[in-house]
Short mmCIF file of C-alpha atoms and ligand atoms in Angstrom, two decimals:
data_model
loop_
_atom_site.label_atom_id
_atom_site.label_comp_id
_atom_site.label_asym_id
_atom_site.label_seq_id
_atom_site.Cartn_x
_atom_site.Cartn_y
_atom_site.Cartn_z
CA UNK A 1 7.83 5.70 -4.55
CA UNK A 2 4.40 4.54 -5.41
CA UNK A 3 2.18 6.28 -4.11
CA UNK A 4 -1.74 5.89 -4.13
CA UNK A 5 -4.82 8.08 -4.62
CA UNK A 6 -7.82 7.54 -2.40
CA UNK A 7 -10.76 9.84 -0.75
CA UNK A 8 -10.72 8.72 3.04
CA UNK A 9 -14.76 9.81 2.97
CA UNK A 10 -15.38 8.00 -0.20
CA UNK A 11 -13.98 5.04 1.26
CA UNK A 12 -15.90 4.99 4.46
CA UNK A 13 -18.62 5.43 2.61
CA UNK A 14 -18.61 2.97 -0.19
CA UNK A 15 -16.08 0.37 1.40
CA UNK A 16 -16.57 0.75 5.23
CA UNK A 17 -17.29 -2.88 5.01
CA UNK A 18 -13.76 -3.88 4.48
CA UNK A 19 -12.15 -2.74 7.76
CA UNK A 20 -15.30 -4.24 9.31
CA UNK A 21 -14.73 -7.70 7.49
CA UNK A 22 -11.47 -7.57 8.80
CA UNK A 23 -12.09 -8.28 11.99
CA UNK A 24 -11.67 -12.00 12.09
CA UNK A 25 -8.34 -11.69 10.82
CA UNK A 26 -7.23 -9.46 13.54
CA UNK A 27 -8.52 -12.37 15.80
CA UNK A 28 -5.79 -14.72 13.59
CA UNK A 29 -2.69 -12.18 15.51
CA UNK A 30 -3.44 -13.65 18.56
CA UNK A 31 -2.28 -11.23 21.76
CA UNK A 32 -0.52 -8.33 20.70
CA UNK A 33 -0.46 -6.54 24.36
CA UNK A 34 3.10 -5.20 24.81
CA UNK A 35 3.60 -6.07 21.05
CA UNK A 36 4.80 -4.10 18.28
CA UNK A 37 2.85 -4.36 15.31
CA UNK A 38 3.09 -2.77 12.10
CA UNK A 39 -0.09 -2.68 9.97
CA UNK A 40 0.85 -2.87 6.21
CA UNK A 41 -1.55 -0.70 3.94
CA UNK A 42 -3.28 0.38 6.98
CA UNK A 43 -5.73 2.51 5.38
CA UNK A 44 -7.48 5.12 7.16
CA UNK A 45 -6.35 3.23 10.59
CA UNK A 46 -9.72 1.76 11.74
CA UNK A 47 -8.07 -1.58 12.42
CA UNK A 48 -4.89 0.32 13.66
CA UNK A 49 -6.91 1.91 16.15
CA UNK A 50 -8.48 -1.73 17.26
CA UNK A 51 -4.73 -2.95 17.63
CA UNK A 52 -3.88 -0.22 19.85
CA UNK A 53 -6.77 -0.52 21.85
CA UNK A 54 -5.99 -4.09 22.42
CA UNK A 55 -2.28 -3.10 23.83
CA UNK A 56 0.04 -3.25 20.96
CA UNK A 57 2.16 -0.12 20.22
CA UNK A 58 1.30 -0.34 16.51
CA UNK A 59 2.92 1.13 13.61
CA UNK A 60 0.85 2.36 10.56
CA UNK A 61 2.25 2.22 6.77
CA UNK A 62 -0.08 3.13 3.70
CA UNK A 63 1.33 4.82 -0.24
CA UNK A 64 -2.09 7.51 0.32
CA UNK A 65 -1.16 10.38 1.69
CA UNK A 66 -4.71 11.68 1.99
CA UNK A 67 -5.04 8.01 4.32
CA UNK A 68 -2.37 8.50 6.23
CA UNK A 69 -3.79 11.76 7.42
CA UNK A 70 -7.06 9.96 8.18
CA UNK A 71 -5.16 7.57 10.33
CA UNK A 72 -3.57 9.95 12.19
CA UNK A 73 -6.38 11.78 13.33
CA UNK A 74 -7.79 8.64 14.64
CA UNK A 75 -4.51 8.87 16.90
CA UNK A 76 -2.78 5.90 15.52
CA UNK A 77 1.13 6.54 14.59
CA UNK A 78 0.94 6.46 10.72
CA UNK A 79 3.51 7.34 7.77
CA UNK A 80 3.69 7.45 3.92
CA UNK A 81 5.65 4.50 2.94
CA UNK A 82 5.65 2.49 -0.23
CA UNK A 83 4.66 -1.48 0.87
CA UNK A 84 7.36 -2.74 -1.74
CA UNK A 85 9.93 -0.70 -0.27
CA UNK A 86 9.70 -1.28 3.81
CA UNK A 87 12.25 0.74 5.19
CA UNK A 88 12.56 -1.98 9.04
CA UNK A 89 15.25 -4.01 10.15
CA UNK A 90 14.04 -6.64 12.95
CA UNK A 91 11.54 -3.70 14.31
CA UNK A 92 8.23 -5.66 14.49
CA UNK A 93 6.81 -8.90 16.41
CA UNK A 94 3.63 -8.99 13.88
CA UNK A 95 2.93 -7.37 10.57
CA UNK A 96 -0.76 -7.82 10.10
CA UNK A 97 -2.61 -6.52 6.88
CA UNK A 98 -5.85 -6.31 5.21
CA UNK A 99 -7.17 -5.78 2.01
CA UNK A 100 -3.95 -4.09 0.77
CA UNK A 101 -1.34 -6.31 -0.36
CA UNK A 102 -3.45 -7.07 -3.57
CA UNK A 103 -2.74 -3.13 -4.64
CA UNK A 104 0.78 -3.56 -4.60
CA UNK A 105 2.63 -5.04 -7.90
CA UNK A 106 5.49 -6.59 -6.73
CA UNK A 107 4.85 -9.43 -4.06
CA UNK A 108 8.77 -10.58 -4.11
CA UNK A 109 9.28 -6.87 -2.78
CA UNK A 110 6.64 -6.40 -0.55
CA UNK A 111 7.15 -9.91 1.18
CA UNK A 112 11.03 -9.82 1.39
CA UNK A 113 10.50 -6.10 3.40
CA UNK A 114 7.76 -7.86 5.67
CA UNK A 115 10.64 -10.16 6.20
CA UNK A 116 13.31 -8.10 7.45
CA UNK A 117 10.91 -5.88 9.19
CA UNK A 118 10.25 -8.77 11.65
CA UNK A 119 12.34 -9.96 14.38
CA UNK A 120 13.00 -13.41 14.51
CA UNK A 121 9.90 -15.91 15.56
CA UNK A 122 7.84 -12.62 14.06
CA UNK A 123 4.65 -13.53 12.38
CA UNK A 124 2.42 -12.08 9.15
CA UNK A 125 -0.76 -12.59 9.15
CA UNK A 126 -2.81 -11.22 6.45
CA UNK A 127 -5.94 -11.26 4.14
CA UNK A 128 -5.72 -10.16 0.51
CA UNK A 129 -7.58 -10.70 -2.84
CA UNK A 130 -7.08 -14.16 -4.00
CA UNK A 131 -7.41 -15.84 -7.22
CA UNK A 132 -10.54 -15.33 -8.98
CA UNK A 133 -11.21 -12.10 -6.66
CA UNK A 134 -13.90 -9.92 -8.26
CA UNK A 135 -13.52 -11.60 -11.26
CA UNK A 136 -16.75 -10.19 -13.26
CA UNK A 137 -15.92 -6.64 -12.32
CA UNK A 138 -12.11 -7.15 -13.78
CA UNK A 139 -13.44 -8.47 -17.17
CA UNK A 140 -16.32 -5.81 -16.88
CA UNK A 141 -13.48 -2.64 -16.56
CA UNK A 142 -11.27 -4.77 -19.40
CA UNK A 143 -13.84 -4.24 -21.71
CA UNK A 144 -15.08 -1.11 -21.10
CA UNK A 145 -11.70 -0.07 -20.79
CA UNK A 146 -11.17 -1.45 -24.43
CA UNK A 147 -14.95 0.10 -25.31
CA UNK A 148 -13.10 3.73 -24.29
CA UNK A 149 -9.62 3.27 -25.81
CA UNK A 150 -7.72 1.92 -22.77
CA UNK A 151 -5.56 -0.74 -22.34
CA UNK A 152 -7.32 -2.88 -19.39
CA UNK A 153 -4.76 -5.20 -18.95
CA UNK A 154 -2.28 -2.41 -18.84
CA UNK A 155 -3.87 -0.72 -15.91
CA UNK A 156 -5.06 -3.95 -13.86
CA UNK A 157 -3.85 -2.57 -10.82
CA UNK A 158 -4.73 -5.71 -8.51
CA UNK A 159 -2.15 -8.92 -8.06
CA UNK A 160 -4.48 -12.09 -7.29
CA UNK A 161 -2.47 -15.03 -6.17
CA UNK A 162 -3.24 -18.56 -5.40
CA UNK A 163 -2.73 -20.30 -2.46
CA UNK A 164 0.20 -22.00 -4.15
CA UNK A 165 1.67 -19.13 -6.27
CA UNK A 166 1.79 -16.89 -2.52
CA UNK A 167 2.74 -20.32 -0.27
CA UNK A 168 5.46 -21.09 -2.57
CA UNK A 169 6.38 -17.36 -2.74
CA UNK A 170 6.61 -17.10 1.11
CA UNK A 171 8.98 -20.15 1.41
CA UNK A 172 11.22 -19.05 -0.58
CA UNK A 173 11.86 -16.19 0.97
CA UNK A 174 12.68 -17.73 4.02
CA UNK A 175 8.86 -17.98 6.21
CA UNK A 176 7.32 -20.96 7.60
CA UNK A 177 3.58 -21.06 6.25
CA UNK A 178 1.46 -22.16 9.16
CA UNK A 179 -2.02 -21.37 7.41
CA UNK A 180 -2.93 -20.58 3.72
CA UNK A 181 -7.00 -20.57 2.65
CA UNK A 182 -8.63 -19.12 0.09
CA UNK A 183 -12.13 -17.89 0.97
CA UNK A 184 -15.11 -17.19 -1.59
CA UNK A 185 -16.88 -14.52 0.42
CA UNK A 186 -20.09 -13.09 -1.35
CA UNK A 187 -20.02 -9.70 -0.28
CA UNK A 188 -22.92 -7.00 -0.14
CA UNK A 189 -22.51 -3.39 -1.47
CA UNK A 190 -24.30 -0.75 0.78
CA UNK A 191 -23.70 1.50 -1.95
CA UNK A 192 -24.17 -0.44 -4.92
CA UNK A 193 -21.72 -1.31 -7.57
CA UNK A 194 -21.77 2.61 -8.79
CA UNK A 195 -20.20 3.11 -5.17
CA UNK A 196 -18.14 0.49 -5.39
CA UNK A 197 -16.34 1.14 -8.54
CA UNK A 198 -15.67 5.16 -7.20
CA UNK A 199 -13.82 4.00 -4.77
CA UNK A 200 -11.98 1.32 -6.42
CA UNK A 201 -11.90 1.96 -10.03
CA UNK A 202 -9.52 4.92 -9.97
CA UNK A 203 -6.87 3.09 -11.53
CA UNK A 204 -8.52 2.63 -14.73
CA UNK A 205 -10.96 5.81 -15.14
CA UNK A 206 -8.39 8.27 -14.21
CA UNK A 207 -6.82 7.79 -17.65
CA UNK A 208 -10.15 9.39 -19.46
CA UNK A 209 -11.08 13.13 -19.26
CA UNK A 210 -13.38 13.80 -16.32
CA UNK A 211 -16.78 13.92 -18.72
CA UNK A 212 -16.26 10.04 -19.84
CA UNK A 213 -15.63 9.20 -16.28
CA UNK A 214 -18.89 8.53 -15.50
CA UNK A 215 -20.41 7.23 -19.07
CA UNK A 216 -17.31 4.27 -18.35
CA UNK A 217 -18.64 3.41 -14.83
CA UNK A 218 -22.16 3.52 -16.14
CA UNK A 219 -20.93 0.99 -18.78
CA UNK A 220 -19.12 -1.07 -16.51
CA UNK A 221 -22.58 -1.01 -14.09
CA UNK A 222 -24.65 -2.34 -16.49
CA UNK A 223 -22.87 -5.19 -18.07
CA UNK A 224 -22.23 -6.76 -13.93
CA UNK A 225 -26.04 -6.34 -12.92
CA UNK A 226 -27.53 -9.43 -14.85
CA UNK A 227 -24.90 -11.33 -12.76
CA UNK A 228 -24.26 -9.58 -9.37
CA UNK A 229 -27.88 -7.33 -8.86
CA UNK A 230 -30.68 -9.19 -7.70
CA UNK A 231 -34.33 -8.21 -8.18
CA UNK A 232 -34.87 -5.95 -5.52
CA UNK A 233 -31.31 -3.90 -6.62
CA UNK A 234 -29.35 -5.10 -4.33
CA UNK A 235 -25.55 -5.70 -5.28
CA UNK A 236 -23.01 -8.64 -4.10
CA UNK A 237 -19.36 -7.97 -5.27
CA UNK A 238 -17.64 -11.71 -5.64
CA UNK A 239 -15.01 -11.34 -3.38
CA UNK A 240 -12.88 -14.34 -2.92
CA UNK A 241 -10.04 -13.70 -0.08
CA UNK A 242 -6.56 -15.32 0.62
CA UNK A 243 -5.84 -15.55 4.04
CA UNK A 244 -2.37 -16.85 5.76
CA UNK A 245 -0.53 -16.76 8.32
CA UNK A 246 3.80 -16.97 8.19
CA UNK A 247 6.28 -16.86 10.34
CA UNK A 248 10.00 -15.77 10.22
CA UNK A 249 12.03 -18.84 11.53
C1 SAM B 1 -8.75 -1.32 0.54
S1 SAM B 1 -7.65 -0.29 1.44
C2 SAM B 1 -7.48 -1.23 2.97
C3 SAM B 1 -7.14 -0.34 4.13
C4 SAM B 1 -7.17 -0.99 5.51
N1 SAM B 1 -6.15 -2.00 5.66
C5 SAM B 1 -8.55 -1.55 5.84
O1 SAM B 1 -8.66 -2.73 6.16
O2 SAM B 1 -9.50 -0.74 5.81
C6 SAM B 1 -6.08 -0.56 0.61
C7 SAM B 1 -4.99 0.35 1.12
O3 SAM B 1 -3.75 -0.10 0.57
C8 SAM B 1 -2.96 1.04 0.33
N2 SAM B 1 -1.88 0.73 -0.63
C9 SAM B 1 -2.02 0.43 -1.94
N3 SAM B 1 -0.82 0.25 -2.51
C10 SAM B 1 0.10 0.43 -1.54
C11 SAM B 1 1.51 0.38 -1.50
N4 SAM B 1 2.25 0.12 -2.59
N5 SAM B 1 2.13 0.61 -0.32
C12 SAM B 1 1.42 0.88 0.80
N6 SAM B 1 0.07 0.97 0.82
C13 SAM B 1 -0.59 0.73 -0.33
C14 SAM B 1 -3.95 2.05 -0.20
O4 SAM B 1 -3.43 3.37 -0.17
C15 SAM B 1 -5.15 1.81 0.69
O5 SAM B 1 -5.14 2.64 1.82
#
């Protein structure tokens, strides 16, 4: 399977913000008392946890090992499973996700599990990088990847779709889209950009020897500040999200 490295404390360091962002779209589910629920790329289960608490006997699924464990000692249910190979038959009422279907390659696969996974009248709601989602860092780690030797475009981990290219995508698999926006939504780094790109730049720098790690980050850092530091050092990442909601007739 695919599987996925991340640091559970890095990313409640750096990235705490994303759960936290998250919560509107967990509003978007609706009641979920008595509900099963399986959250897709769950992470280290902070929204997991919120489902729970709200009633739903949740479900968590993330390719991180090292996440899974974090969920788990939050006390949600949580297991290592690849997002583009779901392994439910009509199990789930809602399959809710956030900030994780962007990290997984194949949408076809990912969407057609989601699919089965839910019972009939089942709904997905979810929020995801959309098109044009941090679109200075990507050109930023394509040439500093080319800079170091690497093949950006190679290692572009992240899938980006438009409203269109994921409505139409949806439909023909079979769901009914009943919301699809895309949502330019500045977003402040507490840690800066250095944070950000440890905790989300893995893909590219683990490809150089440890000692040109940091040099590439560096690199990457300073080209984005004339565009995304302000005076005072402050740091906005330009997140743009795609947020819908599907049903299975
Ligand atoms: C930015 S985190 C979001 C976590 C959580 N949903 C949240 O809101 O905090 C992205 C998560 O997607 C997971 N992920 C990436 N690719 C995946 C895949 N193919 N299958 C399942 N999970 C995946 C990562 O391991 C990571 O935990």
């Amino acid at each position: 399977m695919t599987s996925q490295t991340w640091n559970a404390a890095s990313y409640q360091e750096n990235a705490g913000f994303v759960p936290i962002l998250g919560g509107p779209v967990l509003e978007l589910l609706g009641e979920v008392a008595g509900q099963d629920v399986l959250d897709l790329g769950c992470g280290d289960g902070v929204l997991t946890e919120r489902l729970q608490a709200a009633g739903a006997r949740v479900m968590g699924v993330d390719a991180s090992a090292e996440m899974v464990a974090a969920a788990r000692k939050r006390g949600v249910p949580a297991e290592q499973m690849d997002g583009q190979d779901l392994r439910f038959d009509a199990r789930f009422d809602a399959v809710f996700s956030n900030a994780a279907l962007h990290w997984m390659r194949d949408q076809d696969a990912v969407l057609q599990g989601v699919f089965r996974a839910l019972r009939p009248g089942g709904r997905l709601v979810c929020e995801m990088g959309g098109q044009g989602n941090v679109a200075a860092e990507v050109v930023a780690l394509h040439q500093a990847a080319a800079e170091f030797g690497l093949d950006g475009a190679a290692l572009h981990p992240w899938r980006f779709p438009s409203p269109q290219e994921q409505g139409d995508r949806l439909a023909a698999i079979g769901f009914t889209v009943q919301r699809m926006e895309l949502i330019p939504r500045p977003t402040p780094l507490p840690t800066g950009m250095y944070g950000w790109l440890i905790t989300f730049a893995g893909p590219y720098t683990r490809h150089l020897p440890v000692e040109r790690q940091e040099p590439f980050l560096r690199r990457v850092e300073a080209m984005l500040a004339p565009a995304l530091r302000d005076q005072q050092g402050n740091w906005t990442a330009d997140y743009v999200r795609l947020r819908f909601v599907a049903e299975r007739p």
